[in-house]
């Protein structure tokens, strides 16, 4: 990490950093000396602190003894409270003493004082209890035992205090020797810094001049027209690195010039192919739609049915039948390549269902649920009728009057949606996948088909909405019916032609 940052320095920064580094070494030497002095001061303070702790322990022990004696003499509540308070303070001091088993003399003595102090606290407590129980014999014996322990502990604390003082004096002498060693080390560091500076400057100067020599040789080769030279990998980001990298980039740019031209030509060729492919898809969709005219068989059958109806009924029904057929054909002829509204498409479906029900004696049951706000939404023409036709031909034709179609127009997440659902034979998942992928092909179109397949519908909707997700086909299984759901984007422009 430090090496990488050093590469980013300028020449001035690198030279300056060398001298700053030398001064840092000197500063570190001073910090070492100061650290040693502080360590000695702390050790000296520790000597005083350890002896002070022992003195406080001795005072706490004396306080317990005096408060016990006072209570034994006066036997008042205040004296008893003073005893308990001093006993608790002394107990807390005892808990701070070391309980570890050690071969060090003063540590062992500290452990003995802790154990004896606990015995002393127990003895004093027993003395107080004997006094409160008015057992004079026990009270006298236990008081003498407690007093003996008190005097012994006091003398033991004094002995430990002396031992610690002697030990800390030895530490003081050792610290003095260490300080003299620090003086020698500081002189050695200063000498090492001076020698290191000389070595560092010589090494740095050599490393600085070496890439300049290589760069000069490469520039001479380029001037002679040789661009196949081995480029220098100079990692530093100083002025020399900038010049070297610029020189390397210049040579690389010259080498890659012809290759870049070839790549651009290849990209332009691929873009042109994609553009032509898109135009071909658009023209193919338009051509398929223009070719999707009313099948002669369908026209013949409907006209024949109209003639039979005219013979069997009055002219009013015949007129309505022929009128709806005329509207149906007129819609195909005039709006075959236009953008229409959802309302126009639904009216076409109504006419189509009416014509078929006349032909098949009302076998096709049809319901619709329309939200008013989606009726004016734009959409390509001849989208819903082919889907209705597929529902009849492939879903409910063979159901003997039990087939039913539901058409629903609604708003879904801010966009107009149209759902066409039947209760027919349904579709397999494999067939749905093929239809959506545009790879499904029927073996033979029905005699009444208008020739507009689902692939044509999907392509025209994609061109209209400028998105891929335009249609969903849902079928839960065999004889469970099929639902085709169309999504019309609200951003679609009405001036599109598909």
Short mmCIF file of C-alpha atoms in Angstrom, two decimals:
data_model
loop_
_atom_site.label_atom_id
_atom_site.label_comp_id
_atom_site.label_asym_id
_atom_site.label_seq_id
_atom_site.Cartn_x
_atom_site.Cartn_y
_atom_site.Cartn_z
CA UNK A 1 0.00 0.00 0.00
CA UNK A 2 2.79 2.48 0.93
CA UNK A 3 4.72 1.47 -2.18
CA UNK A 4 1.70 2.12 -4.40
CA UNK A 5 1.21 5.55 -2.86
CA UNK A 6 4.89 6.32 -3.39
CA UNK A 7 4.39 5.65 -7.12
CA UNK A 8 1.77 8.41 -7.20
CA UNK A 9 4.18 11.05 -5.88
CA UNK A 10 5.77 13.62 -8.17
CA UNK A 11 9.56 13.83 -8.44
CA UNK A 12 9.58 16.69 -5.97
CA UNK A 13 7.36 14.71 -3.64
CA UNK A 14 9.61 11.64 -3.81
CA UNK A 15 12.76 13.64 -3.05
CA UNK A 16 11.03 15.47 -0.23
CA UNK A 17 9.67 12.23 1.20
CA UNK A 18 13.19 10.83 1.54
CA UNK A 19 14.31 13.71 3.76
CA UNK A 20 11.03 13.62 5.67
CA UNK A 21 11.58 9.92 6.29
CA UNK A 22 15.04 10.61 7.72
CA UNK A 23 13.60 13.19 10.10
CA UNK A 24 10.90 10.71 11.09
CA UNK A 25 13.59 8.24 12.14
CA UNK A 26 15.12 10.92 14.36
CA UNK A 27 11.73 11.73 15.80
CA UNK A 28 11.11 8.05 16.48
CA UNK A 29 14.39 7.85 18.38
CA UNK A 30 13.25 10.74 20.57
CA UNK A 31 9.92 9.02 21.10
CA UNK A 32 11.75 5.90 22.26
CA UNK A 33 13.71 7.92 24.83
CA UNK A 34 10.56 9.66 26.03
CA UNK A 35 8.82 6.32 26.29
CA UNK A 36 11.65 5.01 28.45
CA UNK A 37 11.51 8.04 30.73
CA UNK A 38 7.74 7.70 31.08
CA UNK A 39 8.11 4.01 31.87
CA UNK A 40 10.58 4.81 34.66
CA UNK A 41 8.25 7.47 36.04
CA UNK A 42 5.37 5.04 36.03
CA UNK A 43 7.45 2.41 37.81
CA UNK A 44 8.49 4.93 40.47
CA UNK A 45 4.87 5.94 40.90
CA UNK A 46 3.99 2.28 41.16
CA UNK A 47 6.48 1.89 44.03
CA UNK A 48 4.75 4.68 45.89
CA UNK A 49 1.29 3.38 45.01
CA UNK A 50 2.01 -0.15 46.26
CA UNK A 51 3.32 1.13 49.57
CA UNK A 52 0.36 3.51 49.84
CA UNK A 53 -2.02 0.60 49.28
CA UNK A 54 -0.40 -1.34 52.11
CA UNK A 55 -0.63 1.69 54.39
CA UNK A 56 -4.35 2.03 53.57
CA UNK A 57 -4.79 -1.67 54.30
CA UNK A 58 -3.11 -1.23 57.67
CA UNK A 59 -5.32 1.77 58.45
CA UNK A 60 -8.42 -0.25 57.49
CA UNK A 61 -7.32 -3.09 59.78
CA UNK A 62 -6.77 -0.64 62.65
CA UNK A 63 -10.19 0.94 62.03
CA UNK A 64 -11.89 -2.46 62.36
CA UNK A 65 -9.99 -3.19 65.59
CA UNK A 66 -10.81 0.20 67.12
CA UNK A 67 -14.52 0.08 66.15
CA UNK A 68 -14.75 -3.45 67.55
CA UNK A 69 -13.13 -2.34 70.84
CA UNK A 70 -15.44 0.69 71.03
CA UNK A 71 -18.53 -1.46 70.59
CA UNK A 72 -17.31 -3.91 73.21
CA UNK A 73 -16.87 -1.03 75.63
CA UNK A 74 -20.06 1.02 74.99
CA UNK A 75 -22.28 -1.49 73.14
CA UNK A 76 -24.29 1.18 71.30
CA UNK A 77 -26.06 1.04 67.92
CA UNK A 78 -23.84 3.77 66.50
CA UNK A 79 -20.70 1.88 67.53
CA UNK A 80 -22.08 -1.28 65.93
CA UNK A 81 -22.82 0.57 62.67
CA UNK A 82 -19.30 2.03 62.64
CA UNK A 83 -17.91 -1.47 63.09
CA UNK A 84 -19.93 -2.91 60.19
CA UNK A 85 -18.95 -0.02 57.91
CA UNK A 86 -15.24 -0.35 58.68
CA UNK A 87 -15.49 -4.17 58.36
CA UNK A 88 -17.01 -3.85 54.86
CA UNK A 89 -14.33 -1.36 53.76
CA UNK A 90 -11.57 -3.58 55.06
CA UNK A 91 -13.12 -6.64 53.39
CA UNK A 92 -13.15 -4.82 50.02
CA UNK A 93 -9.45 -3.95 50.48
CA UNK A 94 -8.65 -7.57 51.28
CA UNK A 95 -10.38 -8.76 48.09
CA UNK A 96 -7.95 -6.67 46.03
CA UNK A 97 -5.00 -8.62 47.41
CA UNK A 98 -3.54 -11.41 45.27
CA UNK A 99 -4.74 -14.95 45.96
CA UNK A 100 -2.46 -16.61 43.40
CA UNK A 101 0.11 -19.16 44.47
CA UNK A 102 3.52 -17.75 43.50
CA UNK A 103 7.17 -18.28 44.23
CA UNK A 104 7.73 -14.52 44.51
CA UNK A 105 8.19 -13.57 48.15
CA UNK A 106 5.98 -10.47 48.33
CA UNK A 107 3.24 -12.17 46.29
CA UNK A 108 3.26 -15.06 48.74
CA UNK A 109 3.18 -12.65 51.68
CA UNK A 110 0.28 -10.76 50.08
CA UNK A 111 -1.63 -14.03 49.78
CA UNK A 112 -0.92 -14.82 53.46
CA UNK A 113 -2.17 -11.40 54.51
CA UNK A 114 -5.38 -12.01 52.53
CA UNK A 115 -5.99 -15.35 54.23
CA UNK A 116 -5.17 -14.04 57.71
CA UNK A 117 -7.35 -10.98 57.18
CA UNK A 118 -10.29 -13.18 56.33
CA UNK A 119 -9.63 -15.18 59.51
CA UNK A 120 -9.40 -11.92 61.43
CA UNK A 121 -12.74 -10.72 60.04
CA UNK A 122 -14.32 -14.02 61.10
CA UNK A 123 -12.78 -13.77 64.58
CA UNK A 124 -13.99 -10.20 65.05
CA UNK A 125 -17.46 -11.19 63.89
CA UNK A 126 -17.53 -14.05 66.41
CA UNK A 127 -16.37 -11.67 69.15
CA UNK A 128 -19.21 -9.25 68.35
CA UNK A 129 -21.73 -12.10 68.36
CA UNK A 130 -20.45 -13.38 71.71
CA UNK A 131 -20.72 -9.87 73.17
CA UNK A 132 -24.26 -9.46 71.87
CA UNK A 133 -25.09 -12.93 73.30
CA UNK A 134 -23.62 -11.92 76.69
CA UNK A 135 -21.35 -14.93 76.73
CA UNK A 136 -18.49 -13.44 78.72
CA UNK A 137 -16.15 -16.43 78.52
CA UNK A 138 -16.41 -16.80 74.72
CA UNK A 139 -16.30 -13.05 74.26
CA UNK A 140 -13.03 -12.76 76.21
CA UNK A 141 -11.32 -15.65 74.42
CA UNK A 142 -12.40 -14.55 70.94
CA UNK A 143 -11.43 -10.96 71.63
CA UNK A 144 -7.92 -12.09 72.58
CA UNK A 145 -7.68 -14.23 69.42
CA UNK A 146 -8.84 -11.33 67.25
CA UNK A 147 -6.36 -8.98 68.91
CA UNK A 148 -3.49 -11.44 68.39
CA UNK A 149 -4.42 -11.77 64.71
CA UNK A 150 -4.61 -7.99 64.41
CA UNK A 151 -1.11 -7.50 65.77
CA UNK A 152 0.28 -10.33 63.64
CA UNK A 153 -1.32 -9.03 60.45
CA UNK A 154 -0.09 -5.52 61.17
CA UNK A 155 3.47 -6.75 61.54
CA UNK A 156 3.09 -8.88 58.41
CA UNK A 157 1.88 -5.87 56.43
CA UNK A 158 4.90 -3.92 57.64
CA UNK A 159 7.19 -6.74 56.53
CA UNK A 160 5.55 -6.89 53.08
CA UNK A 161 5.90 -3.11 52.77
CA UNK A 162 9.64 -3.44 53.43
CA UNK A 163 9.94 -6.30 50.91
CA UNK A 164 8.18 -4.30 48.20
CA UNK A 165 10.30 -1.26 48.88
CA UNK A 166 13.46 -3.34 48.50
CA UNK A 167 12.17 -4.95 45.31
CA UNK A 168 11.19 -1.61 43.78
CA UNK A 169 14.55 -0.15 44.64
CA UNK A 170 16.14 -2.91 42.59
CA UNK A 171 13.74 -2.06 39.76
CA UNK A 172 14.82 1.55 39.96
CA UNK A 173 18.45 0.55 39.50
CA UNK A 174 17.48 -1.63 36.53
CA UNK A 175 15.59 1.27 34.99
CA UNK A 176 18.64 3.46 35.30
CA UNK A 177 20.68 0.92 33.36
CA UNK A 178 17.97 0.72 30.70
CA UNK A 179 18.05 4.47 30.34
CA UNK A 180 21.78 4.36 29.64
CA UNK A 181 21.10 1.68 27.02
CA UNK A 182 18.54 4.00 25.45
CA UNK A 183 21.21 6.66 25.12
CA UNK A 184 23.48 4.24 23.26
CA UNK A 185 20.64 3.07 21.00
CA UNK A 186 19.72 6.65 20.10
CA UNK A 187 23.28 7.36 19.02
CA UNK A 188 23.27 4.18 16.95
CA UNK A 189 19.97 5.13 15.30
CA UNK A 190 21.26 8.57 14.37
CA UNK A 191 24.34 7.05 12.74
CA UNK A 192 22.17 4.49 10.90
CA UNK A 193 19.91 7.27 9.63
CA UNK A 194 22.86 9.16 8.16
CA UNK A 195 24.25 6.07 6.43
CA UNK A 196 20.77 5.06 5.27
CA UNK A 197 20.20 8.49 3.75
CA UNK A 198 23.34 8.18 1.64
CA UNK A 199 22.36 4.69 0.40
CA UNK A 200 18.77 5.73 -0.25
CA UNK A 201 19.73 8.80 -2.32
CA UNK A 202 22.20 6.82 -4.45
CA UNK A 203 19.67 4.05 -5.06
CA UNK A 204 16.84 6.49 -5.82
CA UNK A 205 18.95 8.46 -8.30
CA UNK A 206 19.83 5.27 -10.16
CA UNK A 207 16.20 4.15 -10.33
CA UNK A 208 15.21 7.61 -11.53
CA UNK A 209 17.67 7.73 -14.42
CA UNK A 210 17.17 4.13 -15.60
CA UNK A 211 13.66 4.56 -17.14
CA UNK A 212 14.78 7.81 -18.78
CA UNK A 213 17.57 5.95 -20.56
CA UNK A 214 15.16 3.25 -21.74
CA UNK A 215 12.67 5.85 -22.92
CA UNK A 216 15.35 7.67 -24.90
CA UNK A 217 16.33 4.44 -26.67
CA UNK A 218 12.68 3.65 -27.55
CA UNK A 219 12.11 7.16 -28.88
CA UNK A 220 15.12 6.74 -31.15
CA UNK A 221 13.67 3.46 -32.53
CA UNK A 222 10.28 5.08 -33.21
CA UNK A 223 12.00 7.96 -34.97
CA UNK A 224 13.52 5.37 -37.32
CA UNK A 225 10.05 3.92 -38.09
CA UNK A 226 10.18 0.83 -35.89
CA UNK A 227 6.88 0.50 -34.00
CA UNK A 228 7.39 -3.12 -32.91
CA UNK A 229 9.47 -2.13 -29.91
CA UNK A 230 9.03 -3.60 -26.44
CA UNK A 231 7.21 -1.04 -24.31
CA UNK A 232 8.46 -0.15 -20.85
CA UNK A 233 6.14 -0.98 -17.96
CA UNK A 234 6.77 1.96 -15.64
CA UNK A 235 4.42 1.80 -12.65
CA UNK A 236 5.19 5.18 -11.13
CA UNK A 237 2.79 8.08 -11.70
CA UNK A 238 5.33 10.89 -11.48
CA UNK A 239 6.45 13.11 -14.36
CA UNK A 240 8.58 10.31 -15.83
CA UNK A 241 5.63 7.92 -15.60
CA UNK A 242 3.36 10.40 -17.38
CA UNK A 243 5.83 10.83 -20.25
CA UNK A 244 6.44 7.07 -20.49
CA UNK A 245 2.73 6.22 -20.48
CA UNK A 246 2.02 8.89 -23.10
CA UNK A 247 4.77 7.48 -25.31
CA UNK A 248 3.47 3.92 -24.86
CA UNK A 249 -0.07 5.04 -25.67
CA UNK A 250 1.11 6.76 -28.82
CA UNK A 251 2.84 3.59 -30.05
CA UNK A 252 -0.19 1.43 -29.14
CA UNK A 253 -2.54 3.83 -30.92
CA UNK A 254 -0.52 3.58 -34.11
CA UNK A 255 -0.49 -0.22 -33.89
CA UNK A 256 -4.24 -0.41 -33.32
CA UNK A 257 -5.23 2.12 -35.99
CA UNK A 258 -5.84 -0.40 -38.78
CA UNK A 259 -7.50 -2.86 -36.40
CA UNK A 260 -9.89 -0.17 -35.14
CA UNK A 261 -10.91 0.69 -38.71
CA UNK A 262 -11.69 -2.98 -39.38
CA UNK A 263 -13.69 -3.26 -36.15
CA UNK A 264 -15.74 -0.16 -37.01
CA UNK A 265 -16.51 -1.55 -40.45
CA UNK A 266 -17.62 -4.85 -38.91
CA UNK A 267 -19.85 -3.06 -36.38
CA UNK A 268 -21.42 -0.93 -39.11
CA UNK A 269 -22.10 -4.06 -41.13
CA UNK A 270 -23.78 -5.76 -38.16
CA UNK A 271 -25.88 -2.69 -37.41
CA UNK A 272 -26.97 -2.52 -41.03
CA UNK A 273 -27.98 -6.18 -40.95
CA UNK A 274 -30.01 -5.62 -37.78
CA UNK A 275 -31.73 -2.59 -39.31
CA UNK A 276 -32.62 -4.55 -42.44
CA UNK A 277 -33.85 -7.44 -40.28
CA UNK A 278 -36.13 -5.11 -38.28
CA UNK A 279 -37.51 -3.62 -41.47
CA UNK A 280 -38.12 -7.13 -42.83
CA UNK A 281 -40.04 -8.12 -39.67
CA UNK A 282 -42.17 -4.98 -39.88
CA UNK A 283 -42.95 -5.47 -43.57
CA UNK A 284 -43.65 -9.16 -42.96
CA UNK A 285 -46.15 -8.31 -40.22
CA UNK A 286 -47.82 -5.72 -42.43
CA UNK A 287 -47.91 -8.13 -45.37
CA UNK A 288 -49.42 -10.92 -43.30
CA UNK A 289 -52.08 -8.54 -42.08
CA UNK A 290 -52.92 -7.32 -45.60
CA UNK A 291 -53.20 -10.94 -46.67
CA UNK A 292 -55.50 -11.76 -43.76
CA UNK A 293 -58.80 -11.20 -45.61
CA UNK A 294 -62.14 -12.83 -44.94
CA UNK A 295 -62.07 -16.45 -46.06
CA UNK A 296 -64.41 -17.20 -49.01
CA UNK A 297 -65.83 -20.18 -47.13
CA UNK A 298 -66.79 -17.95 -44.22
CA UNK A 299 -68.42 -15.40 -46.60
CA UNK A 300 -70.33 -18.13 -48.41
CA UNK A 301 -71.60 -19.82 -45.28
CA UNK A 302 -72.73 -16.56 -43.68
CA UNK A 303 -74.50 -15.37 -46.83
CA UNK A 304 -76.16 -18.77 -47.16
CA UNK A 305 -77.31 -18.58 -43.58
CA UNK A 306 -78.69 -15.10 -44.29
CA UNK A 307 -80.62 -16.41 -47.28
CA UNK A 308 -82.09 -19.23 -45.22
CA UNK A 309 -83.01 -16.78 -42.45
CA UNK A 310 -84.74 -14.52 -44.98
CA UNK A 311 -86.87 -17.45 -46.08
CA UNK A 312 -87.82 -18.50 -42.58
CA UNK A 313 -88.36 -15.13 -40.84
CA UNK A 314 -89.50 -11.62 -41.44
CA UNK A 315 -87.31 -9.05 -43.08
CA UNK A 316 -86.37 -7.28 -39.82
CA UNK A 317 -84.07 -10.04 -38.56
CA UNK A 318 -82.71 -10.55 -42.03
CA UNK A 319 -81.94 -6.85 -42.23
CA UNK A 320 -80.16 -6.90 -38.85
CA UNK A 321 -78.16 -9.94 -39.83
CA UNK A 322 -77.08 -8.52 -43.18
CA UNK A 323 -76.42 -5.11 -41.58
CA UNK A 324 -74.04 -6.62 -38.99
CA UNK A 325 -72.27 -8.56 -41.73
CA UNK A 326 -71.87 -5.37 -43.70
CA UNK A 327 -70.39 -3.62 -40.64
CA UNK A 328 -68.06 -6.55 -40.07
CA UNK A 329 -66.78 -6.47 -43.68
CA UNK A 330 -66.61 -2.68 -43.71
CA UNK A 331 -64.42 -2.75 -40.57
CA UNK A 332 -61.97 -5.14 -42.25
CA UNK A 333 -61.77 -3.12 -45.45
CA UNK A 334 -61.55 0.40 -44.00
CA UNK A 335 -59.63 -0.21 -40.74
CA UNK A 336 -57.47 -3.10 -41.78
CA UNK A 337 -54.23 -1.17 -41.27
CA UNK A 338 -55.30 1.58 -38.83
CA UNK A 339 -55.08 2.26 -35.12
CA UNK A 340 -58.54 1.92 -33.57
CA UNK A 341 -59.97 2.11 -30.06
CA UNK A 342 -60.83 -0.69 -27.67
CA UNK A 343 -64.47 0.24 -28.21
CA UNK A 344 -64.17 -0.34 -32.00
CA UNK A 345 -62.59 -3.75 -31.48
CA UNK A 346 -65.26 -4.82 -28.98
CA UNK A 347 -68.04 -3.75 -31.40
CA UNK A 348 -66.42 -5.91 -34.08
CA UNK A 349 -66.39 -8.87 -31.66
CA UNK A 350 -70.07 -8.25 -30.85
CA UNK A 351 -70.95 -8.37 -34.56
CA UNK A 352 -68.80 -11.45 -35.10
CA UNK A 353 -70.43 -13.35 -32.21
CA UNK A 354 -73.87 -12.33 -33.45
CA UNK A 355 -73.16 -13.65 -36.97
CA UNK A 356 -71.83 -16.95 -35.61
CA UNK A 357 -74.80 -17.43 -33.29
CA UNK A 358 -77.11 -17.00 -36.26
CA UNK A 359 -75.17 -19.70 -38.09
CA UNK A 360 -74.97 -22.07 -35.13
CA UNK A 361 -78.39 -21.38 -33.56
CA UNK A 362 -77.05 -19.57 -30.51
CA UNK A 363 -74.56 -22.27 -29.43
CA UNK A 364 -71.92 -19.66 -28.54
CA UNK A 365 -72.56 -18.04 -25.16
CA UNK A 366 -70.86 -14.70 -24.79
CA UNK A 367 -70.49 -12.30 -21.83
CA UNK A 368 -68.52 -9.10 -21.50
CA UNK A 369 -67.49 -6.78 -18.66
CA UNK A 370 -66.09 -3.42 -19.74
CA UNK A 371 -64.64 -0.52 -17.71
CA UNK A 372 -65.65 2.75 -19.35
CA UNK A 373 -62.23 4.37 -18.88
CA UNK A 374 -60.47 1.89 -21.18
CA UNK A 375 -62.89 2.17 -24.13
CA UNK A 376 -60.99 5.09 -25.70
CA UNK A 377 -57.58 3.44 -25.35
CA UNK A 378 -55.83 3.04 -28.75
CA UNK A 379 -54.84 -0.37 -30.12
CA UNK A 380 -54.12 -2.05 -33.49
CA UNK A 381 -57.15 -3.23 -35.47
CA UNK A 382 -58.10 -6.88 -35.99
CA UNK A 383 -56.59 -8.09 -32.68
CA UNK A 384 -59.58 -9.36 -30.66
CA UNK A 385 -61.62 -11.00 -33.44
CA UNK A 386 -58.88 -13.52 -34.43
CA UNK A 387 -58.47 -14.47 -30.75
CA UNK A 388 -62.24 -14.98 -30.40
CA UNK A 389 -62.12 -17.06 -33.58
CA UNK A 390 -59.36 -19.26 -32.07
CA UNK A 391 -61.46 -19.72 -28.91
CA UNK A 392 -64.36 -20.97 -31.01
CA UNK A 393 -62.43 -23.14 -33.51
CA UNK A 394 -60.01 -24.73 -31.04
CA UNK A 395 -61.81 -24.42 -27.72
CA UNK A 396 -65.60 -24.62 -27.64
CA UNK A 397 -66.90 -25.59 -31.14
CA UNK A 398 -67.32 -29.25 -30.20
CA UNK A 399 -69.01 -28.57 -26.85
CA UNK A 400 -72.59 -28.77 -28.24
CA UNK A 401 -73.87 -25.45 -26.96
CA UNK A 402 -72.06 -25.55 -23.59
CA UNK A 403 -69.17 -23.38 -24.71
CA UNK A 404 -68.86 -19.88 -23.30
CA UNK A 405 -66.62 -16.87 -23.90
CA UNK A 406 -65.96 -14.02 -21.45
CA UNK A 407 -64.48 -10.72 -22.65
CA UNK A 408 -63.23 -8.31 -19.96
CA UNK A 409 -61.65 -4.88 -20.47
CA UNK A 410 -60.10 -3.28 -17.39
CA UNK A 411 -57.17 -1.21 -16.09
CA UNK A 412 -54.20 -3.09 -14.60
CA UNK A 413 -51.36 -1.15 -12.93
CA UNK A 414 -52.17 1.95 -14.94
CA UNK A 415 -52.39 0.27 -18.35
CA UNK A 416 -55.44 -0.94 -20.31
CA UNK A 417 -55.83 -4.72 -20.37
CA UNK A 418 -58.19 -7.01 -22.27
CA UNK A 419 -58.93 -10.59 -21.19
CA UNK A 420 -60.59 -13.18 -23.46
CA UNK A 421 -61.42 -16.43 -21.64
CA UNK A 422 -63.28 -19.59 -22.65
CA UNK A 423 -64.27 -22.83 -20.92
CA UNK A 424 -62.99 -25.05 -23.71
CA UNK A 425 -60.45 -27.84 -23.96
CA UNK A 426 -57.53 -25.69 -22.80
CA UNK A 427 -53.90 -25.65 -23.93
CA UNK A 428 -50.81 -27.53 -22.83
CA UNK A 429 -47.84 -25.65 -21.40
CA UNK A 430 -45.75 -26.74 -24.37
CA UNK A 431 -48.28 -25.32 -26.85
CA UNK A 432 -48.47 -22.02 -24.90
CA UNK A 433 -44.69 -21.72 -24.95
CA UNK A 434 -44.58 -22.32 -28.71
CA UNK A 435 -47.35 -19.79 -29.40
CA UNK A 436 -45.64 -17.07 -27.35
CA UNK A 437 -42.28 -17.85 -28.99
CA UNK A 438 -43.83 -17.66 -32.48
CA UNK A 439 -42.82 -21.24 -33.34
CA UNK A 440 -46.29 -22.84 -33.24
CA UNK A 441 -47.73 -23.71 -36.64
CA UNK A 442 -51.17 -25.30 -37.20
CA UNK A 443 -51.31 -28.19 -39.62
CA UNK A 444 -54.29 -26.71 -41.43
CA UNK A 445 -56.30 -23.52 -40.94
CA UNK A 446 -60.01 -23.94 -40.34
CA UNK A 447 -62.23 -23.35 -43.29
CA UNK A 448 -63.73 -20.33 -41.53
CA UNK A 449 -60.38 -18.80 -40.44
CA UNK A 450 -59.45 -15.32 -41.56
CA UNK A 451 -55.77 -16.32 -41.77
CA UNK A 452 -54.48 -14.03 -38.97
CA UNK A 453 -52.39 -16.17 -36.61
CA UNK A 454 -51.30 -15.50 -33.01
CA UNK A 455 -47.74 -14.76 -34.14
CA UNK A 456 -49.04 -11.94 -36.36
CA UNK A 457 -51.06 -10.56 -33.45
CA UNK A 458 -48.11 -10.68 -31.05
CA UNK A 459 -45.72 -9.00 -33.51
CA UNK A 460 -48.16 -6.18 -34.27
CA UNK A 461 -48.81 -5.57 -30.55
CA UNK A 462 -45.05 -5.48 -29.88
CA UNK A 463 -44.54 -2.96 -32.68
CA UNK A 464 -47.44 -0.89 -31.36
CA UNK A 465 -46.40 -0.86 -27.66
CA UNK A 466 -42.63 -0.95 -28.28
CA UNK A 467 -42.26 -3.65 -25.62
CA UNK A 468 -41.97 -7.44 -25.54
CA UNK A 469 -44.44 -8.27 -22.75
CA UNK A 470 -47.73 -7.70 -24.57
CA UNK A 471 -49.64 -10.94 -24.10
CA UNK A 472 -50.13 -13.78 -21.61
CA UNK A 473 -51.79 -17.14 -22.28
CA UNK A 474 -53.10 -18.96 -19.20
CA UNK A 475 -54.50 -22.47 -19.08
CA UNK A 476 -54.66 -24.62 -15.97
CA UNK A 477 -54.96 -27.91 -17.83
CA UNK A 478 -57.09 -30.07 -20.07
CA UNK A 479 -60.80 -29.04 -20.25
CA UNK A 480 -60.01 -26.14 -17.89
CA UNK A 481 -60.38 -23.43 -20.55
CA UNK A 482 -57.90 -20.84 -21.79
CA UNK A 483 -57.39 -17.13 -21.04
CA UNK A 484 -55.58 -14.73 -23.37
CA UNK A 485 -54.63 -11.46 -21.67
CA UNK A 486 -53.48 -8.44 -23.73
CA UNK A 487 -51.56 -5.50 -22.21
CA UNK A 488 -51.80 -2.12 -23.94
CA UNK A 489 -49.16 0.36 -22.77
CA UNK A 490 -50.61 3.82 -21.92
CA UNK A 491 -47.60 5.47 -23.59
CA UNK A 492 -48.47 4.03 -26.98
CA UNK A 493 -48.91 6.75 -29.61
CA UNK A 494 -52.04 6.87 -31.70
CA UNK A 495 -50.13 7.73 -34.89
CA UNK A 496 -48.49 4.28 -35.09
CA UNK A 497 -49.34 1.88 -37.94
CA UNK A 498 -48.72 -1.84 -37.59
#
